[in-house]
Amino acid sequence: MALKTAEEYMDSLRKLNLDVYLFGEKVDNWVDHPVIRPSINAIAMTYKVAHEPETEALATTTSILTGKKTNRFTSLFASTDDLVKKVKLQRLLGQRTGCCFQRCVGMDAINAVFSTTYEIDEKWGTKYHRRFTEWVKYVQEDDLCIQGAMTDAKGDRGLSPSGQPDPDMYVHVVERQSGGIVIRGAKANQTGAVNSHEMLVMPTLRMREEDKDYAVTCALPTDAPGVHFVYGRQSCDKRKLEGGDIDVGNYMFGGQEALTVLDDVFVPWDRVFMCGEFEFSSMMVERFAGYHRQSYGGCKPGIGDVIIGATASMAEYNGVPKAAHIRDKIAEMNHLVETLHACGLASSTEGWKTAAGNYQADILLANVCKQNVTRFPYELCRLAEDIAGGAVVTLPSEKDLRHPVIGKYIEKYFKGVAGVPTEDRMRMLTLIHCMSFGLTAPSYRTESMHGAGSPQAQRVMIERQTDMEHKKRLARRLAGIDKREDVTS
Ligand code: SF4
Ligand code: FE
């Protein structure tokens, strides 16, 4: 099968029989629901760019499994160049959609599971890697969208999976049958879950022997019996139900997160890729997190580019583009965005080949990248709000602008410089509002804080990945505590 077009992707979603709930109601036609549709449009862009002559080289690659052309979002990374292209593609898509386009989680999960299953098989003589390779071929062949399902509900964060009073706080195996396993639990904050064909379930943290039943990795269709989705709210989401498009800001695109409930879901053995090998769960989690924290050096600068463009436009609409402090603040915004991207690129070029043959992004630099992402988007939003003005949060509605009696007042008093229609100024303000407060990723800020792991998770990894003894030796030698280096010998 050829690579799907955006339309074919949307048509393929209509064939799924998903159990989706939103605002306390079951949604049958979720593909056309005005709250959900922008998030589908955002993923559809990952399909569209694979067919455009100018973006095709970035958006597609050759499968190392089949030798056929594949969408980069279903590919295994065959080189550091592939890792670089991934980050560049993500920046491009962030620029085109201004939001989270959701498909990266599956791509990153595929690569982490590919390399980890190889090493599990090497140690235990299991058959996970071959099974997984067959599943990836199927995903590539049908150009599927994959939900990378890692984050568990977690319950009491101070307790291990097996130590929870409620055993379902982490997804676990409840039954082993001759034909497969039965799993139960929930995956929380699942990016693009409702827009995916399949989900790839993985453990969310390091496990010990008593957590064996929680060390499970498997694939299942998103409409498998027992799977339920509860759509996550976004700030101002009901603006999408009001009929107009100005108040929504980024009307066409948006992010998506959902709670995925797995209520005794059967998974056949040929779709099980880890079942009890608890000592490998940290490898899988760290590799996945490494890839996804690298990814944030692509999407976040791409979305940041749009925020900078909107901010610079507002400075023009307000008549102050040449003010020294405005130019300085916009220079700072560009500095922040390029620093994020530089980190993503650095972790790509420093990537390394795994025993399975695909490439892993450098884990230390990926964590540094994500740590910056927990801070810089906040500063970008702060500067955007500073320059755009308080109207970001006080603007009247589109209905007021269109009102036969009071519309003329909105038109008159929300005008900036001559030559720029009031409506354009309102559109730019609501774009900044939606990108800063919600509806995009689902929020550029909070998603940057917690997506791909909260800040402390990166601190732990940075500490673990740093060779402190080496650094101390460097200092001791120069201080003369250890023998000094003789430059002449
Ligand atoms: Fe992709 Fe960024 Fe969304 Fe993660 S947050 S899925 S990297 S766009
Ligand atoms: Fe994310």
Short mmCIF file of C-alpha atoms and ligand atoms in Angstrom, two decimals:
data_model
loop_
_atom_site.label_atom_id
_atom_site.label_comp_id
_atom_site.label_asym_id
_atom_site.label_seq_id
_atom_site.Cartn_x
_atom_site.Cartn_y
_atom_site.Cartn_z
CA MET A 1 0.00 0.00 0.00
CA ALA A 2 1.23 3.48 -0.90
CA LEU A 3 1.74 6.20 1.70
CA LYS A 4 -1.60 7.55 2.85
CA THR A 5 -2.71 11.03 1.86
CA ALA A 6 -4.27 13.33 4.47
CA GLU A 7 -7.73 12.45 3.13
CA GLU A 8 -7.01 8.72 3.23
CA TYR A 9 -5.84 9.05 6.82
CA MET A 10 -9.09 10.75 7.80
CA ASP A 11 -11.16 8.15 5.92
CA SER A 12 -9.26 5.37 7.69
CA LEU A 13 -10.22 6.87 11.07
CA ARG A 14 -13.90 6.65 10.13
CA LYS A 15 -13.52 2.87 9.83
CA LEU A 16 -12.42 2.59 13.48
CA ASN A 17 -15.01 1.74 16.07
CA LEU A 18 -13.66 3.82 18.96
CA ASP A 19 -15.33 4.28 22.33
CA VAL A 20 -14.80 8.02 22.90
CA TYR A 21 -16.28 10.23 25.62
CA LEU A 22 -16.19 14.03 25.68
CA PHE A 23 -17.99 16.43 28.08
CA GLY A 24 -19.73 13.44 29.68
CA GLU A 25 -21.18 12.07 26.45
CA LYS A 26 -20.26 9.28 24.08
CA VAL A 27 -19.19 10.73 20.72
CA ASP A 28 -20.01 8.51 17.76
CA ASN A 29 -18.86 10.76 14.93
CA TRP A 30 -15.71 11.95 16.63
CA VAL A 31 -13.91 12.60 13.33
CA ASP A 32 -16.24 15.54 12.57
CA HIS A 33 -16.64 16.80 16.12
CA PRO A 34 -15.60 20.50 16.21
CA VAL A 35 -13.60 20.06 19.42
CA ILE A 36 -11.71 17.01 18.12
CA ARG A 37 -11.35 17.76 14.41
CA PRO A 38 -8.49 20.31 14.72
CA SER A 39 -6.35 17.63 16.39
CA ILE A 40 -7.08 15.25 13.50
CA ASN A 41 -6.12 18.00 11.05
CA ALA A 42 -2.78 18.37 12.84
CA ILE A 43 -1.92 14.68 12.41
CA ALA A 44 -3.20 14.81 8.82
CA MET A 45 -0.45 17.33 8.15
CA THR A 46 2.14 14.59 8.82
CA TYR A 47 0.54 12.67 5.95
CA LYS A 48 0.23 15.71 3.70
CA VAL A 49 3.90 16.73 3.87
CA ALA A 50 4.93 13.23 2.76
CA HIS A 51 3.37 14.01 -0.63
CA GLU A 52 4.60 17.56 -1.21
CA PRO A 53 7.63 17.81 -3.52
CA GLU A 54 9.40 20.37 -1.30
CA THR A 55 8.93 18.44 1.98
CA GLU A 56 8.87 14.83 0.79
CA ALA A 57 12.60 14.26 1.36
CA LEU A 58 12.25 15.30 5.00
CA ALA A 59 8.93 13.56 5.62
CA THR A 60 9.73 10.17 4.09
CA THR A 61 12.60 7.71 4.16
CA THR A 62 13.50 4.17 3.11
CA SER A 63 12.52 1.43 5.54
CA ILE A 64 15.48 -0.57 6.85
CA LEU A 65 13.07 -3.51 7.20
CA THR A 66 11.50 -3.60 3.73
CA GLY A 67 13.56 -1.26 1.54
CA LYS A 68 10.32 0.52 0.68
CA LYS A 69 9.47 4.20 1.02
CA THR A 70 7.89 4.93 4.38
CA ASN A 71 6.58 7.95 6.24
CA ARG A 72 9.26 9.10 8.67
CA PHE A 73 6.75 8.79 11.51
CA THR A 74 6.68 4.99 11.12
CA SER A 75 10.40 4.61 10.43
CA LEU A 76 13.37 3.19 12.31
CA PHE A 77 16.24 5.69 12.44
CA ALA A 78 19.04 4.32 10.24
CA SER A 79 21.66 7.02 10.94
CA THR A 80 22.34 10.22 12.84
CA ASP A 81 21.24 11.98 9.67
CA ASP A 82 17.80 10.39 10.14
CA LEU A 83 17.72 11.77 13.68
CA VAL A 84 18.59 15.24 12.40
CA LYS A 85 15.89 15.01 9.72
CA LYS A 86 13.36 13.96 12.32
CA VAL A 87 14.00 17.12 14.36
CA LYS A 88 13.91 19.34 11.26
CA LEU A 89 10.64 17.74 10.17
CA GLN A 90 9.18 18.38 13.61
CA ARG A 91 10.17 22.05 13.46
CA LEU A 92 8.56 22.34 10.04
CA LEU A 93 5.36 20.72 11.29
CA GLY A 94 5.30 22.94 14.38
CA GLN A 95 5.50 25.92 12.03
CA ARG A 96 2.75 24.61 9.73
CA THR A 97 0.29 23.63 12.49
CA GLY A 98 1.26 25.83 15.46
CA CYS A 99 0.41 22.92 17.76
CA CYS A 100 1.25 19.39 18.79
CA PHE A 101 0.87 17.13 15.74
CA GLN A 102 0.88 14.08 18.01
CA ARG A 103 2.41 11.44 15.77
CA CYS A 104 5.94 11.61 17.22
CA VAL A 105 5.16 9.57 20.32
CA GLY A 106 4.49 6.46 18.26
CA MET A 107 7.62 7.01 16.15
CA ASP A 108 9.78 7.38 19.24
CA ALA A 109 8.15 4.36 20.90
CA ILE A 110 8.75 2.18 17.83
CA ASN A 111 12.46 2.96 17.94
CA ALA A 112 12.82 2.38 21.69
CA VAL A 113 10.95 -0.94 21.59
CA PHE A 114 12.89 -2.08 18.52
CA SER A 115 16.28 -1.75 20.21
CA THR A 116 15.16 -2.97 23.65
CA THR A 117 13.41 -6.13 22.40
CA TYR A 118 16.62 -7.06 20.56
CA GLU A 119 18.56 -6.91 23.81
CA ILE A 120 15.89 -8.81 25.75
CA ASP A 121 16.06 -11.62 23.18
CA GLU A 122 19.87 -11.62 23.33
CA LYS A 123 19.75 -12.16 27.08
CA TRP A 124 16.78 -14.51 27.44
CA GLY A 125 16.40 -16.17 24.02
CA THR A 126 12.85 -14.82 23.71
CA LYS A 127 11.18 -14.00 20.36
CA TYR A 128 10.01 -10.48 21.05
CA HIS A 129 12.20 -8.70 18.50
CA ARG A 130 11.07 -10.81 15.54
CA ARG A 131 7.42 -10.35 16.54
CA PHE A 132 7.92 -6.64 16.93
CA THR A 133 9.65 -6.35 13.55
CA GLU A 134 6.64 -7.99 11.89
CA TRP A 135 4.30 -5.54 13.59
CA VAL A 136 6.42 -2.55 12.47
CA LYS A 137 6.33 -3.84 8.88
CA TYR A 138 2.52 -3.92 9.10
CA VAL A 139 2.49 -0.37 10.52
CA GLN A 140 4.77 0.88 7.74
CA GLU A 141 2.86 -0.93 5.02
CA ASP A 142 -0.48 0.58 6.10
CA ASP A 143 1.10 3.93 7.08
CA LEU A 144 -0.64 3.81 10.45
CA CYS A 145 -0.69 6.39 13.22
CA ILE A 146 0.53 4.92 16.51
CA GLN A 147 -0.27 6.04 20.04
CA GLY A 148 2.83 5.58 22.16
CA ALA A 149 1.20 4.58 25.44
CA MET A 150 3.64 5.01 28.31
CA THR A 151 2.35 7.25 31.15
CA ASP A 152 0.33 5.29 33.70
CA ALA A 153 -2.32 6.70 36.06
CA LYS A 154 0.31 6.24 38.86
CA GLY A 155 -1.94 6.63 41.95
CA ASP A 156 0.28 7.27 44.99
CA ARG A 157 3.53 8.56 43.44
CA GLY A 158 5.44 7.47 46.52
CA LEU A 159 4.61 3.79 45.97
CA SER A 160 5.83 1.26 43.41
CA PRO A 161 3.40 -0.30 40.89
CA SER A 162 2.96 -3.48 42.93
CA GLY A 163 2.77 -1.51 46.22
CA GLN A 164 -0.33 0.50 45.26
CA PRO A 165 -3.54 -0.10 47.23
CA ASP A 166 -5.33 -0.27 43.86
CA PRO A 167 -3.34 -2.66 41.61
CA ASP A 168 -4.64 -1.02 38.43
CA MET A 169 -2.76 2.26 38.88
CA TYR A 170 -0.16 0.88 36.46
CA VAL A 171 -1.08 -1.24 33.43
CA HIS A 172 -0.46 -4.88 34.26
CA VAL A 173 -1.03 -8.43 33.10
CA VAL A 174 -4.04 -9.93 34.91
CA GLU A 175 -4.14 -13.23 33.05
CA ARG A 176 -1.87 -15.35 30.88
CA GLN A 177 -3.79 -17.57 28.44
CA SER A 178 -2.56 -20.00 25.80
CA GLY A 179 -3.38 -17.49 23.06
CA GLY A 180 -2.21 -14.30 24.73
CA ILE A 181 -2.46 -12.03 27.76
CA VAL A 182 -5.17 -9.91 29.36
CA ILE A 183 -4.12 -6.42 30.53
CA ARG A 184 -5.81 -3.90 32.80
CA GLY A 185 -5.10 -0.30 33.85
CA ALA A 186 -5.06 3.09 32.20
CA LYS A 187 -2.63 5.27 30.31
CA ALA A 188 -3.03 8.95 31.20
CA ASN A 189 -2.50 12.14 29.16
CA GLN A 190 -2.25 10.17 25.95
CA THR A 191 -1.20 12.36 23.05
CA GLY A 192 -3.20 11.71 19.87
CA ALA A 193 -4.80 8.58 21.34
CA VAL A 194 -8.18 9.11 19.72
CA ASN A 195 -6.55 9.84 16.34
CA SER A 196 -4.47 6.66 16.21
CA HIS A 197 -5.03 3.28 14.60
CA GLU A 198 -2.93 1.30 17.04
CA MET A 199 -1.38 1.82 20.44
CA LEU A 200 2.00 0.60 21.61
CA VAL A 201 1.80 0.00 25.37
CA MET A 202 5.06 0.32 27.36
CA PRO A 203 6.00 0.46 31.05
CA THR A 204 6.45 3.95 32.46
CA LEU A 205 9.30 3.48 34.95
CA ARG A 206 12.07 1.27 36.24
CA MET A 207 10.64 -1.95 37.74
CA ARG A 208 11.74 -4.45 40.38
CA GLU A 209 11.08 -8.17 40.51
CA GLU A 210 7.84 -7.72 42.49
CA ASP A 211 6.58 -5.47 39.66
CA LYS A 212 7.00 -8.24 37.06
CA ASP A 213 3.37 -8.21 35.97
CA TYR A 214 3.71 -4.50 35.24
CA ALA A 215 6.67 -4.99 32.89
CA VAL A 216 4.52 -5.35 29.80
CA THR A 217 4.92 -4.06 26.25
CA CYS A 218 2.38 -4.88 23.56
CA ALA A 219 0.45 -3.51 20.60
CA LEU A 220 -3.29 -3.40 20.16
CA PRO A 221 -5.82 -1.73 17.87
CA THR A 222 -7.34 1.40 19.40
CA ASP A 223 -10.81 -0.09 18.90
CA ALA A 224 -10.04 -3.40 20.63
CA PRO A 225 -12.78 -4.57 23.05
CA GLY A 226 -12.24 -3.07 26.51
CA VAL A 227 -10.49 0.12 25.30
CA HIS A 228 -12.20 3.38 26.31
CA PHE A 229 -11.09 6.97 25.71
CA VAL A 230 -12.02 10.00 27.79
CA TYR A 231 -11.07 13.20 25.99
CA GLY A 232 -9.00 15.72 27.98
CA ARG A 233 -10.24 19.29 28.35
CA GLN A 234 -8.29 22.23 27.01
CA SER A 235 -8.47 25.81 28.14
CA CYS A 236 -11.30 27.60 26.26
CA ASP A 237 -12.21 24.42 24.32
CA LYS A 238 -15.88 25.43 24.13
CA ARG A 239 -14.95 28.38 21.94
CA LYS A 240 -14.78 25.76 19.18
CA LEU A 241 -18.52 25.16 19.58
CA GLU A 242 -19.52 28.79 19.10
CA GLY A 243 -19.63 28.76 15.31
CA GLY A 244 -17.10 31.50 14.49
CA ASP A 245 -13.39 31.11 13.95
CA ILE A 246 -11.75 34.29 15.34
CA ASP A 247 -12.13 33.48 19.04
CA VAL A 248 -10.51 30.05 18.67
CA GLY A 249 -7.27 31.60 17.42
CA ASN A 250 -5.66 28.62 15.68
CA TYR A 251 -8.95 27.52 14.17
CA MET A 252 -7.66 24.73 11.94
CA PHE A 253 -5.24 22.88 14.23
CA GLY A 254 -4.90 21.75 17.83
CA GLY A 255 -3.40 19.13 20.12
CA GLN A 256 -5.10 16.25 21.87
CA GLU A 257 -4.68 14.29 25.09
CA ALA A 258 -6.99 11.58 26.39
CA LEU A 259 -7.26 9.06 29.18
CA THR A 260 -6.98 5.58 27.70
CA VAL A 261 -8.68 2.95 29.83
CA LEU A 262 -7.69 -0.68 29.27
CA ASP A 263 -10.42 -2.72 30.92
CA ASP A 264 -9.33 -6.36 30.61
CA VAL A 265 -8.07 -6.13 27.05
CA PHE A 266 -6.92 -9.34 25.37
CA VAL A 267 -3.63 -9.17 23.45
CA PRO A 268 -2.50 -12.18 21.36
CA TRP A 269 1.07 -13.38 21.91
CA ASP A 270 2.26 -12.21 18.48
CA ARG A 271 1.58 -8.66 19.70
CA VAL A 272 3.36 -9.05 23.05
CA PHE A 273 6.91 -7.64 23.09
CA MET A 274 7.80 -7.78 26.79
CA CYS A 275 6.08 -9.77 29.49
CA GLY A 276 7.82 -9.91 32.85
CA GLU A 277 11.39 -8.90 31.89
CA PHE A 278 11.30 -6.16 34.52
CA GLU A 279 15.06 -5.48 34.33
CA PHE A 280 14.60 -4.10 30.79
CA SER A 281 11.84 -1.64 31.59
CA SER A 282 14.30 1.14 32.52
CA MET A 283 16.18 0.67 29.23
CA MET A 284 12.94 1.01 27.29
CA VAL A 285 11.79 4.04 29.29
CA GLU A 286 15.14 5.82 29.07
CA ARG A 287 15.50 5.24 25.36
CA PHE A 288 11.94 6.35 24.64
CA ALA A 289 12.37 9.42 26.86
CA GLY A 290 15.67 10.17 25.11
CA TYR A 291 13.95 10.16 21.72
CA HIS A 292 10.95 12.14 22.85
CA ARG A 293 13.00 14.75 24.71
CA GLN A 294 15.06 15.13 21.51
CA SER A 295 11.74 15.58 19.65
CA TYR A 296 10.97 18.64 21.75
CA GLY A 297 13.99 20.31 20.13
CA GLY A 298 11.93 20.17 16.92
CA CYS A 299 8.26 20.80 17.65
CA LYS A 300 8.71 23.40 20.38
CA PRO A 301 10.96 25.73 18.34
CA GLY A 302 8.57 25.28 15.40
CA ILE A 303 5.60 26.42 17.49
CA GLY A 304 7.83 29.13 18.98
CA ASP A 305 8.49 30.45 15.47
CA VAL A 306 4.74 31.05 15.07
CA ILE A 307 4.55 32.82 18.44
CA ILE A 308 7.45 35.06 17.44
CA GLY A 309 5.76 35.83 14.11
CA ALA A 310 2.52 36.67 15.89
CA THR A 311 4.36 38.86 18.41
CA ALA A 312 6.28 40.77 15.73
CA SER A 313 3.00 41.25 13.83
CA MET A 314 1.32 42.65 16.94
CA ALA A 315 4.21 45.08 17.40
CA GLU A 316 3.53 46.30 13.84
CA TYR A 317 -0.25 46.41 14.32
CA ASN A 318 0.31 48.46 17.48
CA GLY A 319 2.70 50.83 15.69
CA VAL A 320 5.81 50.06 17.74
CA PRO A 321 7.96 47.66 15.64
CA LYS A 322 11.01 49.93 15.80
CA ALA A 323 10.99 50.58 19.57
CA ALA A 324 14.38 49.47 20.92
CA HIS A 325 12.95 47.38 23.77
CA ILE A 326 10.54 45.58 21.41
CA ARG A 327 13.34 44.65 19.01
CA ASP A 328 15.46 43.50 21.91
CA LYS A 329 12.67 41.29 23.27
CA ILE A 330 12.03 39.75 19.88
CA ALA A 331 15.77 39.08 19.51
CA GLU A 332 15.60 37.32 22.89
CA MET A 333 12.67 35.21 21.68
CA ASN A 334 14.65 34.15 18.63
CA HIS A 335 17.62 33.32 20.83
CA LEU A 336 15.43 31.07 23.01
CA VAL A 337 13.90 29.23 20.06
CA GLU A 338 17.23 28.64 18.34
CA THR A 339 18.76 27.38 21.60
CA LEU A 340 15.98 24.79 21.88
CA HIS A 341 16.54 23.67 18.30
CA ALA A 342 20.33 23.58 18.72
CA CYS A 343 19.91 21.14 21.61
CA GLY A 344 17.63 18.89 19.55
CA LEU A 345 20.13 18.90 16.69
CA ALA A 346 23.07 18.24 19.02
CA SER A 347 21.43 15.20 20.57
CA SER A 348 20.77 13.95 17.03
CA THR A 349 24.30 14.32 15.66
CA GLU A 350 25.70 12.73 18.84
CA GLY A 351 23.37 9.74 18.40
CA TRP A 352 24.71 6.19 18.43
CA LYS A 353 23.97 2.83 16.84
CA THR A 354 22.16 0.30 19.03
CA ALA A 355 22.84 -3.44 18.98
CA ALA A 356 19.61 -3.84 16.99
CA GLY A 357 20.92 -1.50 14.27
CA ASN A 358 18.75 1.60 14.64
CA TYR A 359 20.11 4.88 16.02
CA GLN A 360 19.50 6.28 19.49
CA ALA A 361 19.53 10.04 20.17
CA ASP A 362 22.17 11.07 22.73
CA ILE A 363 20.39 10.70 26.05
CA LEU A 364 22.25 13.37 28.05
CA LEU A 365 21.79 16.07 25.42
CA ALA A 366 18.15 15.07 24.86
CA ASN A 367 17.50 15.57 28.57
CA VAL A 368 19.27 18.93 28.53
CA CYS A 369 17.07 19.85 25.55
CA LYS A 370 13.87 18.96 27.40
CA GLN A 371 15.03 20.69 30.58
CA ASN A 372 15.32 23.93 28.57
CA VAL A 373 11.86 23.24 27.14
CA THR A 374 10.43 23.28 30.68
CA ARG A 375 11.52 26.93 30.91
CA PHE A 376 11.93 28.72 27.57
CA PRO A 377 8.33 28.46 26.28
CA TYR A 378 7.21 30.22 29.49
CA GLU A 379 9.56 33.09 28.71
CA LEU A 380 8.44 33.10 25.07
CA CYS A 381 4.80 33.38 26.16
CA ARG A 382 5.67 36.06 28.72
CA LEU A 383 7.39 38.18 26.07
CA ALA A 384 4.56 37.58 23.59
CA GLU A 385 1.99 38.75 26.15
CA ASP A 386 4.20 41.71 27.08
CA ILE A 387 4.44 42.94 23.49
CA ALA A 388 0.92 42.04 22.32
CA GLY A 389 -0.78 43.81 25.23
CA GLY A 390 -3.50 43.05 27.73
CA ALA A 391 -6.11 42.65 24.99
CA VAL A 392 -4.80 39.06 24.69
CA VAL A 393 -7.10 38.29 27.61
CA THR A 394 -9.70 41.08 27.45
CA LEU A 395 -10.76 40.98 23.80
CA PRO A 396 -14.54 40.89 23.17
CA SER A 397 -15.93 38.04 21.10
CA GLU A 398 -16.31 37.64 17.36
CA LYS A 399 -20.07 37.90 17.88
CA ASP A 400 -19.58 41.39 19.31
CA LEU A 401 -17.50 42.35 16.28
CA ARG A 402 -20.28 41.11 13.98
CA HIS A 403 -23.11 42.64 16.05
CA PRO A 404 -25.34 45.09 14.12
CA VAL A 405 -25.41 47.64 16.98
CA ILE A 406 -22.13 47.40 18.90
CA GLY A 407 -19.91 45.98 16.12
CA LYS A 408 -18.91 49.51 15.04
CA TYR A 409 -17.51 50.21 18.51
CA ILE A 410 -15.39 47.06 18.46
CA GLU A 411 -14.22 48.00 14.99
CA LYS A 412 -13.31 51.51 16.11
CA TYR A 413 -11.80 50.96 19.54
CA PHE A 414 -9.78 47.81 18.87
CA LYS A 415 -8.10 49.38 15.86
CA GLY A 416 -4.31 49.79 15.93
CA VAL A 417 -2.37 51.45 13.10
CA ALA A 418 -4.18 52.70 9.99
CA GLY A 419 -4.05 50.15 7.20
CA VAL A 420 -4.47 47.08 9.41
CA PRO A 421 -8.12 45.98 9.73
CA THR A 422 -9.39 45.58 13.30
CA GLU A 423 -10.36 42.01 12.46
CA ASP A 424 -6.74 41.14 11.59
CA ARG A 425 -5.58 42.60 14.88
CA MET A 426 -8.20 40.55 16.72
CA ARG A 427 -7.15 37.40 14.87
CA MET A 428 -3.51 37.89 15.85
CA LEU A 429 -4.46 38.51 19.48
CA THR A 430 -6.56 35.33 19.67
CA LEU A 431 -3.78 33.35 18.00
CA ILE A 432 -1.41 34.45 20.78
CA HIS A 433 -4.14 33.74 23.35
CA CYS A 434 -4.70 30.20 22.10
CA MET A 435 -1.01 29.37 21.79
CA SER A 436 -0.18 30.80 25.17
CA PHE A 437 -3.12 29.52 27.22
CA GLY A 438 -4.39 26.35 25.59
CA LEU A 439 -5.81 24.59 22.55
CA THR A 440 -2.44 24.04 20.90
CA ALA A 441 -0.41 21.33 22.51
CA PRO A 442 -2.81 21.37 24.60
CA SER A 443 -0.99 24.36 26.08
CA TYR A 444 2.43 25.42 24.86
CA ARG A 445 3.40 26.07 28.47
CA THR A 446 2.12 23.18 30.55
CA GLU A 447 2.75 20.65 27.82
CA SER A 448 6.34 21.91 27.65
CA MET A 449 6.61 21.42 31.40
CA HIS A 450 5.20 17.90 31.69
CA GLY A 451 5.18 16.36 28.21
CA ALA A 452 7.97 13.78 27.74
CA GLY A 453 8.46 13.81 31.50
CA SER A 454 8.40 16.48 34.20
CA PRO A 455 11.56 18.55 34.93
CA GLN A 456 12.77 16.39 37.80
CA ALA A 457 12.85 13.34 35.53
CA GLN A 458 15.39 15.15 33.36
CA ARG A 459 17.43 16.21 36.39
CA VAL A 460 17.68 12.56 37.44
CA MET A 461 18.78 11.52 33.95
CA ILE A 462 21.29 14.39 33.64
CA GLU A 463 22.82 13.30 36.95
CA ARG A 464 22.86 9.65 35.87
CA GLN A 465 24.39 10.40 32.47
CA THR A 466 27.14 12.68 33.78
CA ASP A 467 30.56 11.23 34.59
CA MET A 468 31.22 13.22 37.76
CA GLU A 469 34.37 11.29 38.67
CA HIS A 470 35.89 12.33 35.35
CA LYS A 471 35.09 15.99 36.03
CA LYS A 472 36.55 15.78 39.53
CA ARG A 473 39.73 14.17 38.16
CA LEU A 474 40.09 17.08 35.70
CA ALA A 475 39.91 19.55 38.59
CA ARG A 476 42.26 17.61 40.88
CA ARG A 477 44.90 17.42 38.15
CA LEU A 478 44.86 21.16 37.41
CA ALA A 479 44.79 22.00 41.13
CA GLY A 480 47.89 19.91 41.66
CA ILE A 481 46.16 17.43 43.99
CA ASP A 482 46.72 14.72 41.42
CA LYS A 483 49.89 14.67 39.28
CA ARG A 484 49.81 17.63 36.86
CA GLU A 485 49.92 16.96 33.13
CA ASP A 486 53.33 17.77 31.57
CA VAL A 487 52.75 19.46 28.21
CA THR A 488 56.26 18.69 27.02
CA SER A 489 56.00 14.94 27.31
FE1 SF4 B 1 5.40 15.55 18.69
FE2 SF4 B 1 5.97 17.64 20.18
FE3 SF4 B 1 3.52 16.65 20.22
FE4 SF4 B 1 5.48 15.28 21.37
S1 SF4 B 1 4.70 17.32 22.00
S2 SF4 B 1 3.95 14.46 19.95
S3 SF4 B 1 7.20 15.79 20.01
S4 SF4 B 1 4.53 17.58 18.46
FE FE B 2 4.27 15.94 24.03
#
